[in-house]
Coordinates of C-alpha atoms and ligand atoms in Angstrom, one line a residue:
M809 CA -17.9 -21.2 -57.5
Q810 CA -15.3 -20.4 -55.0
R811 CA -14.0 -17.5 -56.1
K812 CA -9.9 -16.4 -55.7
T813 CA -9.1 -13.2 -53.6
K814 CA -6.4 -12.1 -54.3
A815 CA -4.2 -10.4 -52.0
V816 CA -4.4 -7.1 -51.5
E817 CA -0.2 -5.8 -50.9
T818 CA 2.9 -8.2 -51.8
A819 CA 4.4 -9.1 -48.4
Q820 CA 5.6 -7.0 -46.2
Q821 CA 7.7 -7.1 -42.7
M822 CA 5.5 -7.4 -40.1
T823 CA 4.6 -8.8 -36.9
A824 CA 1.9 -11.2 -36.1
A825 CA -0.2 -8.8 -34.0
E826 CA 0.4 -6.0 -36.7
A827 CA -0.8 -8.8 -39.5
A828 CA -3.9 -9.5 -37.5
V829 CA -4.3 -5.2 -36.3
A830 CA -4.0 -4.6 -40.2
T831 CA -6.3 -7.4 -41.4
L832 CA -9.1 -5.7 -39.1
I833 CA -9.0 -2.8 -40.1
G834 CA -9.1 -4.1 -43.9
H835 CA -12.4 -5.8 -42.6
G836 CA -13.9 -2.4 -42.1
L837 CA -13.7 -2.4 -38.1
D838 CA -12.4 0.9 -37.0
T839 CA -12.5 -0.4 -32.9
V840 CA -11.3 -3.2 -30.6
Y841 CA -12.3 -2.8 -27.3
A842 CA -9.8 -4.4 -24.8
L843 CA -8.2 -5.0 -21.3
P844 CA -4.1 -5.1 -21.7
G845 CA -1.7 -7.3 -20.0
V846 CA 1.3 -8.7 -20.1
Q847 CA 0.2 -11.4 -22.9
N848 CA -1.2 -8.8 -25.1
D849 CA 2.1 -6.5 -25.2
L850 CA 3.0 -6.9 -28.0
L851 CA -0.6 -6.9 -29.2
F852 CA -0.7 -3.5 -27.9
E853 CA 2.1 -2.3 -29.7
A854 CA 0.4 -2.1 -32.7
L855 CA -2.9 -1.5 -32.1
F856 CA -0.6 2.1 -30.9
K857 CA 1.1 1.3 -34.3
F858 CA -2.8 1.7 -36.3
S859 CA -4.1 4.3 -33.7
D860 CA -5.1 6.6 -36.6
L861 CA -7.1 3.8 -38.0
L862 CA -8.8 1.7 -35.4
R863 CA -9.0 2.6 -31.8
T864 CA -8.9 1.1 -28.7
V865 CA -10.9 1.4 -26.2
H866 CA -10.2 0.1 -23.3
T867 CA -13.0 -0.9 -20.6
R868 CA -12.5 -2.0 -16.5
H869 CA -13.0 -5.1 -16.7
E870 CA -12.8 -7.8 -19.4
Q871 CA -16.7 -8.5 -19.3
G872 CA -17.4 -4.5 -19.9
A873 CA -14.8 -5.0 -23.3
A874 CA -16.8 -8.4 -24.9
Y875 CA -20.4 -6.8 -23.3
M876 CA -19.0 -3.5 -25.8
A877 CA -17.7 -5.9 -29.0
L878 CA -21.1 -7.7 -28.2
G879 CA -23.6 -4.6 -28.1
A880 CA -21.2 -2.6 -30.6
A881 CA -22.2 -6.1 -32.6
L882 CA -26.2 -6.4 -32.3
A883 CA -26.2 -2.3 -33.0
T884 CA -24.4 -2.7 -36.3
G885 CA -24.9 -5.9 -37.7
R886 CA -21.0 -6.5 -37.8
P887 CA -18.6 -8.0 -37.1
Q888 CA -16.7 -6.6 -33.7
A889 CA -13.5 -7.4 -31.9
Y890 CA -12.5 -7.7 -28.3
A891 CA -9.0 -8.0 -26.6
V892 CA -7.4 -9.9 -23.4
V893 CA -4.8 -11.7 -21.8
P894 CA -5.6 -15.6 -20.9
G895 CA -7.4 -17.0 -18.3
P896 CA -8.7 -15.1 -15.8
G897 CA -8.9 -11.9 -18.1
F898 CA -10.5 -14.4 -21.0
L899 CA -12.6 -16.6 -18.2
N900 CA -14.1 -12.8 -16.8
S901 CA -15.4 -12.1 -20.2
S902 CA -16.8 -14.9 -20.9
A903 CA -20.1 -14.7 -20.1
A904 CA -20.5 -12.3 -22.8
L905 CA -18.4 -14.9 -25.5
L906 CA -20.8 -17.4 -24.4
M907 CA -23.8 -14.5 -25.3
A908 CA -22.6 -13.8 -28.4
Y909 CA -22.5 -17.5 -29.1
S910 CA -26.5 -17.9 -28.5
M911 CA -27.6 -14.1 -30.3
C912 CA -25.4 -15.7 -33.3
A913 CA -23.4 -11.9 -32.9
P914 CA -20.5 -11.7 -34.5
V915 CA -17.9 -11.1 -32.3
L916 CA -14.1 -11.7 -33.1
A917 CA -12.1 -12.3 -29.0
L918 CA -8.4 -11.7 -29.1
I919 CA -7.2 -13.7 -26.4
G920 CA -3.2 -13.9 -25.7
Q921 CA -1.3 -17.3 -24.7
I922 CA 1.5 -17.7 -22.4
P923 CA 4.9 -18.5 -24.2
S924 CA 5.0 -20.6 -27.0
A925 CA 7.1 -23.1 -25.8
D926 CA 5.9 -23.9 -23.0
M927 CA 2.3 -24.1 -24.0
G928 CA 0.6 -26.8 -22.1
K929 CA 3.5 -28.2 -19.9
G930 CA 1.2 -27.3 -16.8
L931 CA 3.7 -25.0 -15.4
G932 CA 2.2 -22.5 -14.2
H933 CA 2.7 -19.8 -15.6
L934 CA 1.3 -16.1 -15.2
H935 CA -2.7 -16.6 -15.8
E936 CA -1.7 -20.5 -17.4
I937 CA -5.1 -22.1 -18.0
R938 CA -5.8 -26.1 -18.4
D939 CA -6.8 -26.1 -21.8
Q940 CA -7.3 -22.8 -22.6
A941 CA -8.6 -23.4 -26.6
G942 CA -10.8 -26.6 -25.3
I943 CA -12.5 -24.4 -23.3
I944 CA -13.3 -21.5 -25.8
A945 CA -14.6 -24.6 -27.6
R946 CA -16.8 -25.4 -26.0
L947 CA -18.0 -21.1 -26.1
V948 CA -17.1 -20.9 -29.8
D949 CA -17.3 -22.3 -33.5
H950 CA -14.7 -21.2 -35.1
T951 CA -11.0 -21.3 -32.9
A952 CA -7.4 -21.0 -34.0
L953 CA -4.3 -20.3 -33.1
I954 CA -1.4 -18.0 -34.7
R955 CA 1.8 -19.7 -35.5
K956 CA 3.5 -17.5 -37.1
P957 CA 3.5 -13.9 -38.6
E958 CA 2.1 -15.5 -41.8
Q959 CA -0.4 -16.6 -41.3
A960 CA -1.9 -14.1 -39.1
S961 CA -3.8 -12.4 -41.3
R962 CA -5.2 -15.3 -43.3
I963 CA -6.2 -17.2 -40.1
T964 CA -7.7 -13.9 -38.5
A965 CA -9.6 -12.5 -41.6
Q966 CA -10.9 -17.1 -41.5
A967 CA -12.4 -16.5 -38.3
L968 CA -13.9 -13.2 -39.9
R969 CA -15.3 -14.8 -41.9
A970 CA -16.5 -18.2 -40.3
M971 CA -18.7 -15.4 -38.1
Q972 CA -20.9 -14.7 -40.6
T973 CA -20.5 -18.0 -42.8
G974 CA -23.7 -20.3 -42.1
R975 CA -25.7 -19.1 -38.4
P976 CA -23.3 -16.5 -37.4
G977 CA -21.6 -16.1 -33.9
P978 CA -18.7 -15.5 -31.7
A979 CA -15.0 -16.5 -33.2
A980 CA -11.9 -16.0 -31.0
L981 CA -8.4 -16.2 -31.5
E982 CA -5.4 -17.1 -29.8
C983 CA -1.7 -16.4 -30.0
A984 CA 0.9 -16.4 -27.4
M985 CA 2.8 -13.7 -25.8
D986 CA 5.6 -14.3 -27.9
I987 CA 4.5 -14.7 -31.2
W988 CA 2.7 -11.1 -31.1
G989 CA 5.7 -9.6 -31.0
K990 CA 7.3 -11.8 -34.1
S991 CA 8.6 -10.6 -37.9
G992 CA 7.8 -11.5 -41.1
P993 CA 6.9 -11.8 -44.3
V994 CA 3.1 -11.2 -44.0
T995 CA 0.8 -11.1 -46.9
L996 CA -2.4 -8.6 -46.5
Q997 CA -5.1 -11.0 -46.8
A998 CA -8.4 -9.6 -48.5
P999 CA -12.2 -10.6 -47.1
L1000 CA -12.0 -13.6 -47.3
P1001 CA -16.0 -14.4 -49.4
A1002 CA -18.6 -15.6 -47.1
P1003 CA -19.7 -18.8 -49.2
Q1004 CA -23.8 -18.4 -49.3
P1005 CA -25.7 -21.8 -49.6
K1006 CA -27.0 -21.7 -53.0
I1007 CA -31.4 -21.4 -52.9
D1008 CA -33.8 -23.8 -53.2
M1009 CA -36.7 -22.5 -55.6
E1010 CA -38.1 -25.5 -55.3
A1011 CA -38.8 -25.0 -51.9
I1012 CA -39.3 -21.1 -52.9
R1013 CA -41.9 -22.2 -55.1
R1014 CA -43.7 -24.7 -52.4
A1015 CA -43.6 -22.7 -49.9
A1016 CA -44.8 -19.7 -52.0
K1017 CA -47.3 -22.6 -53.0
R1018 CA -48.7 -22.9 -48.8
L1019 CA -48.6 -19.1 -47.9
G1020 CA -50.8 -18.1 -51.2
T1021 CA -53.2 -20.2 -50.1
A1022 CA -53.5 -20.3 -46.1
K1023 CA -56.4 -18.6 -45.2
R1024 CA -54.4 -17.3 -41.7
P1025 CA -50.5 -17.1 -43.3
M1026 CA -48.8 -15.8 -39.5
I1027 CA -44.9 -14.8 -39.8
I1028 CA -43.4 -15.4 -36.5
C1029 CA -39.2 -13.4 -36.9
G1030 CA -36.5 -13.4 -34.0
G1031 CA -32.7 -12.4 -34.6
G1032 CA -32.5 -13.8 -37.7
A1033 CA -34.5 -12.0 -39.8
Q1034 CA -33.0 -8.5 -38.5
D1035 CA -31.5 -7.8 -41.9
A1036 CA -34.6 -8.9 -43.8
G1037 CA -36.6 -5.3 -42.7
A1038 CA -38.2 -4.9 -46.1
E1039 CA -39.1 -7.9 -47.1
V1040 CA -40.8 -8.8 -44.1
T1041 CA -43.7 -6.0 -43.9
A1042 CA -43.9 -6.4 -48.0
L1043 CA -44.5 -10.2 -47.1
S1044 CA -47.0 -9.2 -44.2
A1045 CA -49.0 -6.5 -46.4
M1046 CA -49.2 -8.7 -49.4
L1047 CA -50.5 -11.9 -47.4
Q1048 CA -52.0 -9.7 -44.6
A1049 CA -50.4 -12.0 -42.6
P1050 CA -49.4 -10.8 -38.6
V1051 CA -46.0 -10.6 -37.7
L1052 CA -45.0 -11.5 -33.9
G1053 CA -41.6 -10.2 -32.9
Y1054 CA -40.2 -11.4 -29.5
R1055 CA -37.6 -10.3 -27.9
R1056 CA -35.1 -10.7 -30.4
G1057 CA -37.0 -10.2 -33.7
R1058 CA -39.2 -6.2 -32.6
G1059 CA -38.6 -3.6 -35.2
V1060 CA -38.8 -5.5 -37.7
L1061 CA -41.5 -5.0 -38.6
D1062 CA -43.1 -1.2 -37.4
S1063 CA -44.7 -1.2 -34.1
R1064 CA -47.2 1.3 -35.9
D1065 CA -48.3 -1.3 -38.1
P1066 CA -51.8 -2.2 -36.7
L1067 CA -50.0 -6.5 -38.1
S1068 CA -46.8 -5.7 -35.7
V1069 CA -47.0 -8.1 -32.9
T1070 CA -45.5 -9.2 -29.6
M1071 CA -47.4 -11.4 -27.0
P1072 CA -49.1 -12.2 -25.7
L1073 CA -52.1 -11.8 -28.7
G1074 CA -48.8 -13.4 -31.5
R1075 CA -50.1 -16.3 -29.1
D1076 CA -53.6 -16.3 -30.7
L1077 CA -52.6 -16.2 -33.1
W1078 CA -50.8 -18.5 -34.1
G1079 CA -53.7 -20.9 -32.0
E1080 CA -55.6 -19.7 -34.3
A1081 CA -52.8 -20.0 -38.3
D1082 CA -53.1 -22.3 -40.6
V1083 CA -49.7 -21.0 -42.2
V1084 CA -46.6 -20.4 -40.3
L1085 CA -43.7 -18.5 -41.6
A1086 CA -40.5 -18.6 -39.5
V1087 CA -37.8 -16.3 -40.2
G1088 CA -34.5 -16.3 -38.5
T1089 CA -36.3 -18.2 -35.0
R1090 CA -35.8 -21.0 -33.2
L1091 CA -39.1 -21.1 -32.5
F1092 CA -39.0 -22.8 -29.0
I1093 CA -41.9 -21.1 -27.1
Q1094 CA -44.1 -21.7 -30.1
L1095 CA -43.2 -25.6 -30.7
T1096 CA -42.2 -26.2 -26.6
Q1097 CA -44.7 -24.1 -24.7
W1098 CA -47.7 -23.2 -27.6
G1099 CA -47.8 -26.5 -28.6
I1100 CA -47.8 -27.2 -32.4
D1101 CA -50.6 -29.8 -34.4
R1102 CA -51.7 -31.0 -38.1
E1103 CA -53.9 -28.7 -38.7
L1104 CA -50.2 -25.8 -38.7
A1105 CA -47.6 -26.4 -41.4
I1106 CA -44.2 -24.4 -40.9
I1107 CA -42.2 -23.0 -43.4
R1108 CA -39.0 -22.7 -41.4
V1109 CA -36.4 -20.1 -43.0
D1110 CA -32.5 -20.2 -41.4
A1111 CA -28.9 -19.8 -41.7
D1112 CA -28.2 -23.0 -40.3
P1113 CA -29.5 -26.6 -42.1
M1114 CA -29.0 -27.9 -38.1
E1115 CA -32.2 -25.5 -36.8
H1116 CA -35.0 -26.2 -39.6
N1117 CA -36.0 -29.9 -37.1
R1118 CA -34.9 -29.2 -34.3
L1119 CA -38.1 -29.7 -32.3
H1120 CA -40.5 -30.5 -34.8
R1121 CA -40.2 -31.6 -38.9
P1122 CA -41.5 -28.5 -40.8
A1123 CA -43.3 -28.6 -44.7
V1124 CA -41.0 -26.5 -46.3
A1125 CA -37.7 -25.6 -44.8
L1126 CA -35.4 -23.2 -46.3
T1127 CA -31.6 -22.5 -45.6
G1128 CA -30.0 -19.5 -45.4
D1129 CA -29.6 -15.8 -44.9
A1130 CA -33.2 -14.5 -44.7
K1131 CA -33.1 -10.8 -47.0
P1132 CA -32.3 -12.9 -50.5
I1133 CA -34.7 -15.6 -49.4
L1134 CA -37.1 -13.6 -49.3
Q1135 CA -36.9 -11.8 -51.6
R1136 CA -36.9 -15.2 -54.1
L1137 CA -40.3 -15.4 -51.7
L1138 CA -41.6 -12.5 -52.2
A1139 CA -41.0 -13.1 -56.4
E1140 CA -43.1 -16.2 -56.1
L1141 CA -45.8 -14.7 -54.0
P1142 CA -47.7 -13.2 -56.5
S1143 CA -48.9 -15.9 -58.8
H1144 CA -50.2 -17.9 -55.5
N1145 CA -51.8 -15.4 -53.1
A1146 CA -55.1 -15.5 -52.9
K1147 CA -56.9 -12.0 -51.5
R1148 CA -57.5 -12.1 -48.2
P1149 CA -59.6 -8.9 -46.6
P1150 CA -57.6 -6.2 -45.2
R1151 CA -57.0 -6.5 -41.0
A1152 CA -55.5 -3.9 -40.1
A1153 CA -59.0 -2.8 -38.4
E1154 CA -59.7 -6.2 -36.9
M1155 CA -55.7 -6.3 -35.8
R1156 CA -56.7 -2.9 -33.8
E1157 CA -59.6 -4.6 -32.3
R1158 CA -57.1 -7.6 -30.9
H1159 CA -54.5 -5.1 -29.8
A1160 CA -56.6 -2.6 -27.6
T1161 CA -58.0 -5.7 -25.9
W1162 CA -54.9 -6.9 -24.9
R1163 CA -53.7 -3.6 -23.9
K1164 CA -56.8 -3.4 -21.7
R1165 CA -56.1 -7.2 -20.0
M1166 CA -52.5 -5.9 -19.5
E1167 CA -53.5 -2.4 -17.4
K1168 CA -52.3 -4.5 -14.2
L1169 CA -48.8 -3.0 -15.2
A1170 CA -49.3 0.5 -14.6
P1171 CA -46.1 1.4 -13.2
Q1172 CA -43.6 0.1 -15.9
I1173 CA -46.4 1.0 -18.8
G1174 CA -45.3 4.6 -17.7
F1175 CA -42.2 4.6 -17.4
L1176 CA -42.0 2.7 -20.7
E1177 CA -44.3 5.5 -22.5
A1178 CA -42.2 7.8 -21.1
I1179 CA -39.2 6.3 -22.9
R1180 CA -40.8 6.2 -26.0
A1181 CA -42.4 9.5 -25.9
E1182 CA -38.5 11.4 -26.2
L1183 CA -36.7 8.1 -27.6
P1184 CA -36.0 9.4 -31.3
E1185 CA -37.8 6.4 -33.8
D1186 CA -34.2 5.7 -34.7
G1187 CA -32.4 5.4 -31.1
I1188 CA -32.1 2.2 -29.2
F1189 CA -33.5 0.4 -26.5
V1190 CA -31.3 -2.3 -24.6
D1191 CA -33.5 -4.0 -22.3
E1192 CA -31.9 -6.1 -19.4
V1193 CA -33.4 -8.8 -16.9
T1194 CA -35.6 -6.6 -14.4
Q1195 CA -39.3 -6.0 -14.4
I1196 CA -39.2 -2.7 -16.7
G1197 CA -37.4 -5.0 -19.3
F1198 CA -39.5 -8.4 -18.8
A1199 CA -41.9 -5.6 -19.8
S1200 CA -40.9 -3.0 -22.3
R1201 CA -40.6 -7.1 -24.9
L1202 CA -44.5 -7.2 -25.0
L1203 CA -45.1 -3.5 -24.2
F1204 CA -42.5 -0.8 -25.9
P1205 CA -43.4 0.1 -29.2
V1206 CA -40.2 -0.7 -31.7
Y1207 CA -39.8 1.0 -35.3
K1208 CA -36.5 -0.5 -36.3
P1209 CA -34.7 -3.5 -36.9
R1210 CA -31.9 -2.8 -34.6
T1211 CA -33.0 -0.6 -32.2
Y1212 CA -34.2 -3.4 -29.4
L1213 CA -31.7 -5.1 -28.4
S1214 CA -32.5 -7.7 -26.0
P1215 CA -30.4 -10.1 -24.6
G1216 CA -31.7 -13.9 -25.5
Y1217 CA -31.7 -16.3 -24.2
Q1218 CA -29.2 -16.6 -21.7
D1219 CA -31.1 -13.0 -20.1
N1220 CA -27.5 -12.7 -18.5
L1221 CA -28.6 -10.1 -15.7
G1222 CA -25.8 -7.1 -15.5
W1223 CA -25.5 -7.8 -19.4
G1224 CA -27.4 -4.5 -20.2
F1225 CA -25.6 -1.2 -18.9
A1226 CA -22.3 -2.8 -20.8
T1227 CA -23.6 -4.1 -23.9
A1228 CA -25.4 -0.5 -24.4
L1229 CA -22.2 1.5 -23.8
G1230 CA -20.6 -0.5 -26.8
A1231 CA -24.0 0.1 -29.0
Q1232 CA -23.7 4.1 -28.0
H1233 CA -20.5 3.7 -29.0
A1234 CA -20.4 2.3 -32.5
R1235 CA -23.8 4.1 -33.5
P1236 CA -22.4 7.8 -31.4
D1237 CA -24.9 9.3 -34.0
V1238 CA -28.4 7.9 -32.1
P1239 CA -29.1 8.3 -28.7
V1240 CA -29.2 4.6 -26.0
V1241 CA -30.6 4.2 -23.8
A1242 CA -30.7 1.0 -21.2
V1243 CA -32.8 0.2 -18.9
S1244 CA -31.7 -1.8 -15.2
G1245 CA -32.3 -2.4 -12.6
D1246 CA -30.4 -2.1 -9.4
G1247 CA -28.7 -5.8 -8.9
G1248 CA -27.9 -5.4 -13.2
F1249 CA -26.9 -2.3 -12.8
M1250 CA -24.0 -2.6 -10.6
F1251 CA -23.1 -5.7 -12.1
T1252 CA -20.8 -3.4 -15.3
A1253 CA -21.5 -0.3 -13.3
N1254 CA -17.7 -0.6 -13.1
E1255 CA -17.6 1.0 -16.5
I1256 CA -19.1 4.3 -15.9
A1257 CA -15.2 5.1 -15.6
T1258 CA -15.2 3.7 -19.6
A1259 CA -18.2 5.9 -20.8
I1260 CA -16.6 9.6 -19.1
R1261 CA -13.2 8.5 -20.2
H1262 CA -13.6 7.3 -23.5
R1263 CA -17.6 10.3 -23.7
I1264 CA -20.0 7.9 -24.0
P1265 CA -23.3 9.2 -24.2
L1266 CA -24.6 6.4 -23.4
V1267 CA -28.2 7.3 -21.5
T1268 CA -29.0 4.5 -18.0
V1269 CA -31.9 4.7 -16.6
L1270 CA -31.8 2.3 -13.2
F1271 CA -35.1 1.3 -11.5
N1272 CA -33.8 0.8 -7.8
D1273 CA -36.4 -1.8 -5.6
G1274 CA -33.7 -2.5 -3.2
A1275 CA -34.1 -5.8 -4.2
F1276 CA -33.3 -8.5 -7.0
G1277 CA -37.4 -7.9 -7.2
N1278 CA -38.3 -10.7 -9.8
V1279 CA -36.5 -13.2 -7.2
R1280 CA -38.3 -11.6 -3.7
R1281 CA -41.4 -11.4 -6.0
I1282 CA -41.0 -15.2 -7.1
Q1283 CA -40.0 -16.5 -3.1
Q1284 CA -43.1 -14.3 -1.8
E1285 CA -45.7 -15.7 -4.1
R1286 CA -44.2 -19.4 -4.5
Y1287 CA -42.5 -20.0 -1.6
G1288 CA -43.5 -19.4 1.5
N1289 CA -42.5 -15.3 1.7
R1290 CA -39.2 -17.0 2.7
L1291 CA -37.2 -14.4 1.9
I1292 CA -33.8 -15.3 1.5
G1293 CA -30.9 -13.8 -0.5
S1294 CA -32.5 -11.0 -2.7
D1295 CA -32.6 -7.8 -0.3
L1296 CA -29.8 -5.3 -1.5
A1297 CA -27.8 -2.8 0.1
N1298 CA -27.0 -0.8 -2.3
P1299 CA -24.6 2.5 -3.1
D1300 CA -26.4 6.3 -3.3
F1301 CA -26.4 6.1 -7.0
M1302 CA -26.3 9.6 -7.4
A1303 CA -23.8 10.4 -5.3
F1304 CA -21.6 7.0 -7.0
A1305 CA -22.5 7.8 -10.8
K1306 CA -21.9 11.9 -10.2
S1307 CA -18.5 10.9 -8.7
F1308 CA -16.9 9.6 -11.8
G1309 CA -18.3 13.0 -13.6
A1310 CA -21.1 10.8 -15.4
E1311 CA -24.4 14.0 -15.1
T1312 CA -27.2 12.4 -12.4
A1313 CA -31.5 13.1 -12.2
R1314 CA -33.6 11.2 -10.3
V1315 CA -36.9 11.2 -11.0
R1316 CA -40.3 9.7 -9.5
S1317 CA -42.6 10.3 -11.8
P1318 CA -43.2 8.6 -16.3
D1319 CA -43.6 13.4 -16.4
E1320 CA -40.2 14.0 -14.7
L1321 CA -38.6 10.9 -16.5
R1322 CA -39.7 12.7 -19.2
Q1323 CA -38.2 15.4 -18.7
A1324 CA -34.3 13.6 -16.9
L1325 CA -34.3 11.8 -20.7
R1326 CA -34.4 15.1 -22.3
R1327 CA -32.2 16.7 -20.6
A1328 CA -29.6 13.4 -21.3
F1329 CA -30.4 12.7 -25.3
A1330 CA -28.9 16.3 -24.6
H1331 CA -25.8 16.3 -22.5
R1332 CA -23.5 14.3 -26.2
D1333 CA -20.6 14.5 -24.5
G1334 CA -20.6 11.7 -21.6
P1335 CA -22.9 9.3 -20.0
T1336 CA -26.3 10.6 -17.8
V1337 CA -27.8 7.7 -14.6
I1338 CA -31.6 8.8 -13.6
E1339 CA -32.7 7.2 -11.1
V1340 CA -36.1 6.0 -10.8
P1341 CA -37.0 4.7 -7.1
V1342 CA -39.4 2.2 -6.9
G1343 CA -41.9 -0.1 -5.2
A1344 CA -42.5 -3.3 -5.8
M1345 CA -43.7 -3.8 -9.5
P1346 CA -47.0 -6.0 -10.4
N1347 CA -46.3 -9.8 -12.0
H1348 CA -45.4 -10.0 -15.5
W1349 CA -45.4 -13.4 -16.2
E1350 CA -48.8 -14.2 -16.9
F1351 CA -48.3 -12.7 -19.9
I1352 CA -45.1 -14.6 -20.9
L1353 CA -45.0 -17.4 -19.2
M1354 CA -48.5 -19.3 -21.0
D1355 CA -49.5 -22.6 -22.0
H1356 CA -50.2 -24.6 -25.3
I1357 CA -53.3 -23.0 -27.0
R1358 CA -53.4 -26.2 -29.8
G1359 CA -52.1 -29.7 -30.0
G1360 CA -54.6 -30.7 -27.0
Ligands
TPP886 C1 -26.3 -14.2 -14.6 C2 -27.8 -14.1 -14.3 N1 -27.4 -13.9 -13.2 C3 -28.7 -14.5 -12.2 C4 -29.6 -14.1 -12.3 C5 -31.1 -14.6 -11.7 N2 -31.6 -13.2 -11.7 C6 -33.3 -12.9 -12.6 S1 -33.7 -11.6 -12.2 C7 -33.1 -11.1 -11.3 C8 -32.6 -9.6 -10.4 C9 -32.8 -8.4 -11.3 O1 -32.4 -7.5 -9.8 P1 -32.8 -6.7 -10.8 O2 -31.7 -5.8 -11.6 O3 -32.9 -5.3 -9.4 O4 -34.0 -5.5 -11.8 P2 -35.5 -6.2 -11.0 O5 -35.7 -7.7 -10.7 O6 -35.5 -6.1 -9.1 O7 -36.5 -5.6 -11.1 C10 -31.8 -12.0 -11.1 C11 -31.3 -12.5 -9.1 C12 -30.1 -13.8 -13.8 N3 -30.9 -13.5 -14.8 N4 -28.9 -13.7 -14.7
MG887 MG1 -34.2 -4.6 -8.4

């Protein structure tokens, strides 16, 4: 039954921009990441008016604003917003918006428009772009144009609801520059409840029976399991089922639990399992690389019903948020559950065996251990498309949900620094550390200025090998050492970071890194950049790109 939501206040005279901003505040948002310009002047007037309740964090490039909103959304699990001018402003933010879509992150883009009377006429207004709405609609599932102040609050609330409905993800609102400033009688819209799909209890029972009678059950978590840590942990213990989290599923089950696995051990376990419970994951690697056969039954839990059958028809499909579904499953399971011997000792041994085989990654392991030793349990680690990042996906222990942010299937190089800034801004209570290569860091290094301006104490560990090292290695190993476009002329990173006012350190060993991190985490007034000069790093790909283990 759809509940009618009451208007929180009676109508009052407001501009469209004020209505939108007041609605964001009414939904619990406390920040807009933004970069101004003439089309959004009247939006910024509203942001000024409400600045006691909603902070405007301005960046130096629109990609920075959008990545910061993404980082804030990933670190908190709550919706976040950014605002940019149309045309180039929107396009500058688009790689981050694309990424928010691929990561199912609730990011709201507020995008300006040319004067309403001329939209679509192709006159060539400042920042005009053909069919902006059409381009936006390719990037996000929900988009709307604010046409009148009277509609602005409801349209904003609908966008925020859409971001939490079904498969979560970004939404976008456009508003013409003259409409932002138009006044009218506005009734502020309270949050609209997101419809929850009814949980299929018959499917819960079938899933419980399958899992309960399984000999070697296994759980696989993706980003959609991040808010179901307690339930996954309880299910894992009840079933003695190992839990595989790679990248976006890391931290759902604490890495210190011997049943918590990542790759490559997860692949061995996939090869042995008879029933897999897949929670909020596309199972892309498993189904396209590791293989599937009739001996393995899959139970899927996904907020998006389209996801269940994309690659394979599961034995049981459950649609909705993971948490309530797993709670039902936990209640149903004991009446079906077989007794299984505890697997802790076996799992410890298997972890140790793989750990030995991965010793060739010693340089990466050393630095990752140093970071883990200094980063508190609830500190946040932001992964990047760099060799240390790839190794972290396999080897960095993660203790809690939402403390390991990994860039999803888009794998945008250069997301890390700005996204981590957003995470640190939204979670000032915990330290955030970003790792980065010299290549990726320079994508958003300009945002050191943002960290200084807004006193964001992000700690960045920058691994400088003077190259797009990952690309260089591929050229060396696969393309006869024909090196092209992979060497980098770098600034003196310490002088560069210092010139903004950042704290800096240059370290050469894991021990030195630990000391530098200790100092950096104690400095809560602004950013620190720690440079680690490194040589070529050993190849990690054999532990990530592994071929089939089932299905012939
Ligand atoms: C947006 C984007 N452009 C290009 C790539 C391809 N790419 C993947 S890794 C990489 C090199 C990264 O260099 P660096 O950040 O220095 O890390 P390193 O490999 O040296 O450790 C490139 C260019 C990408 N993943 N994303
Ligand atoms: Mg590099």
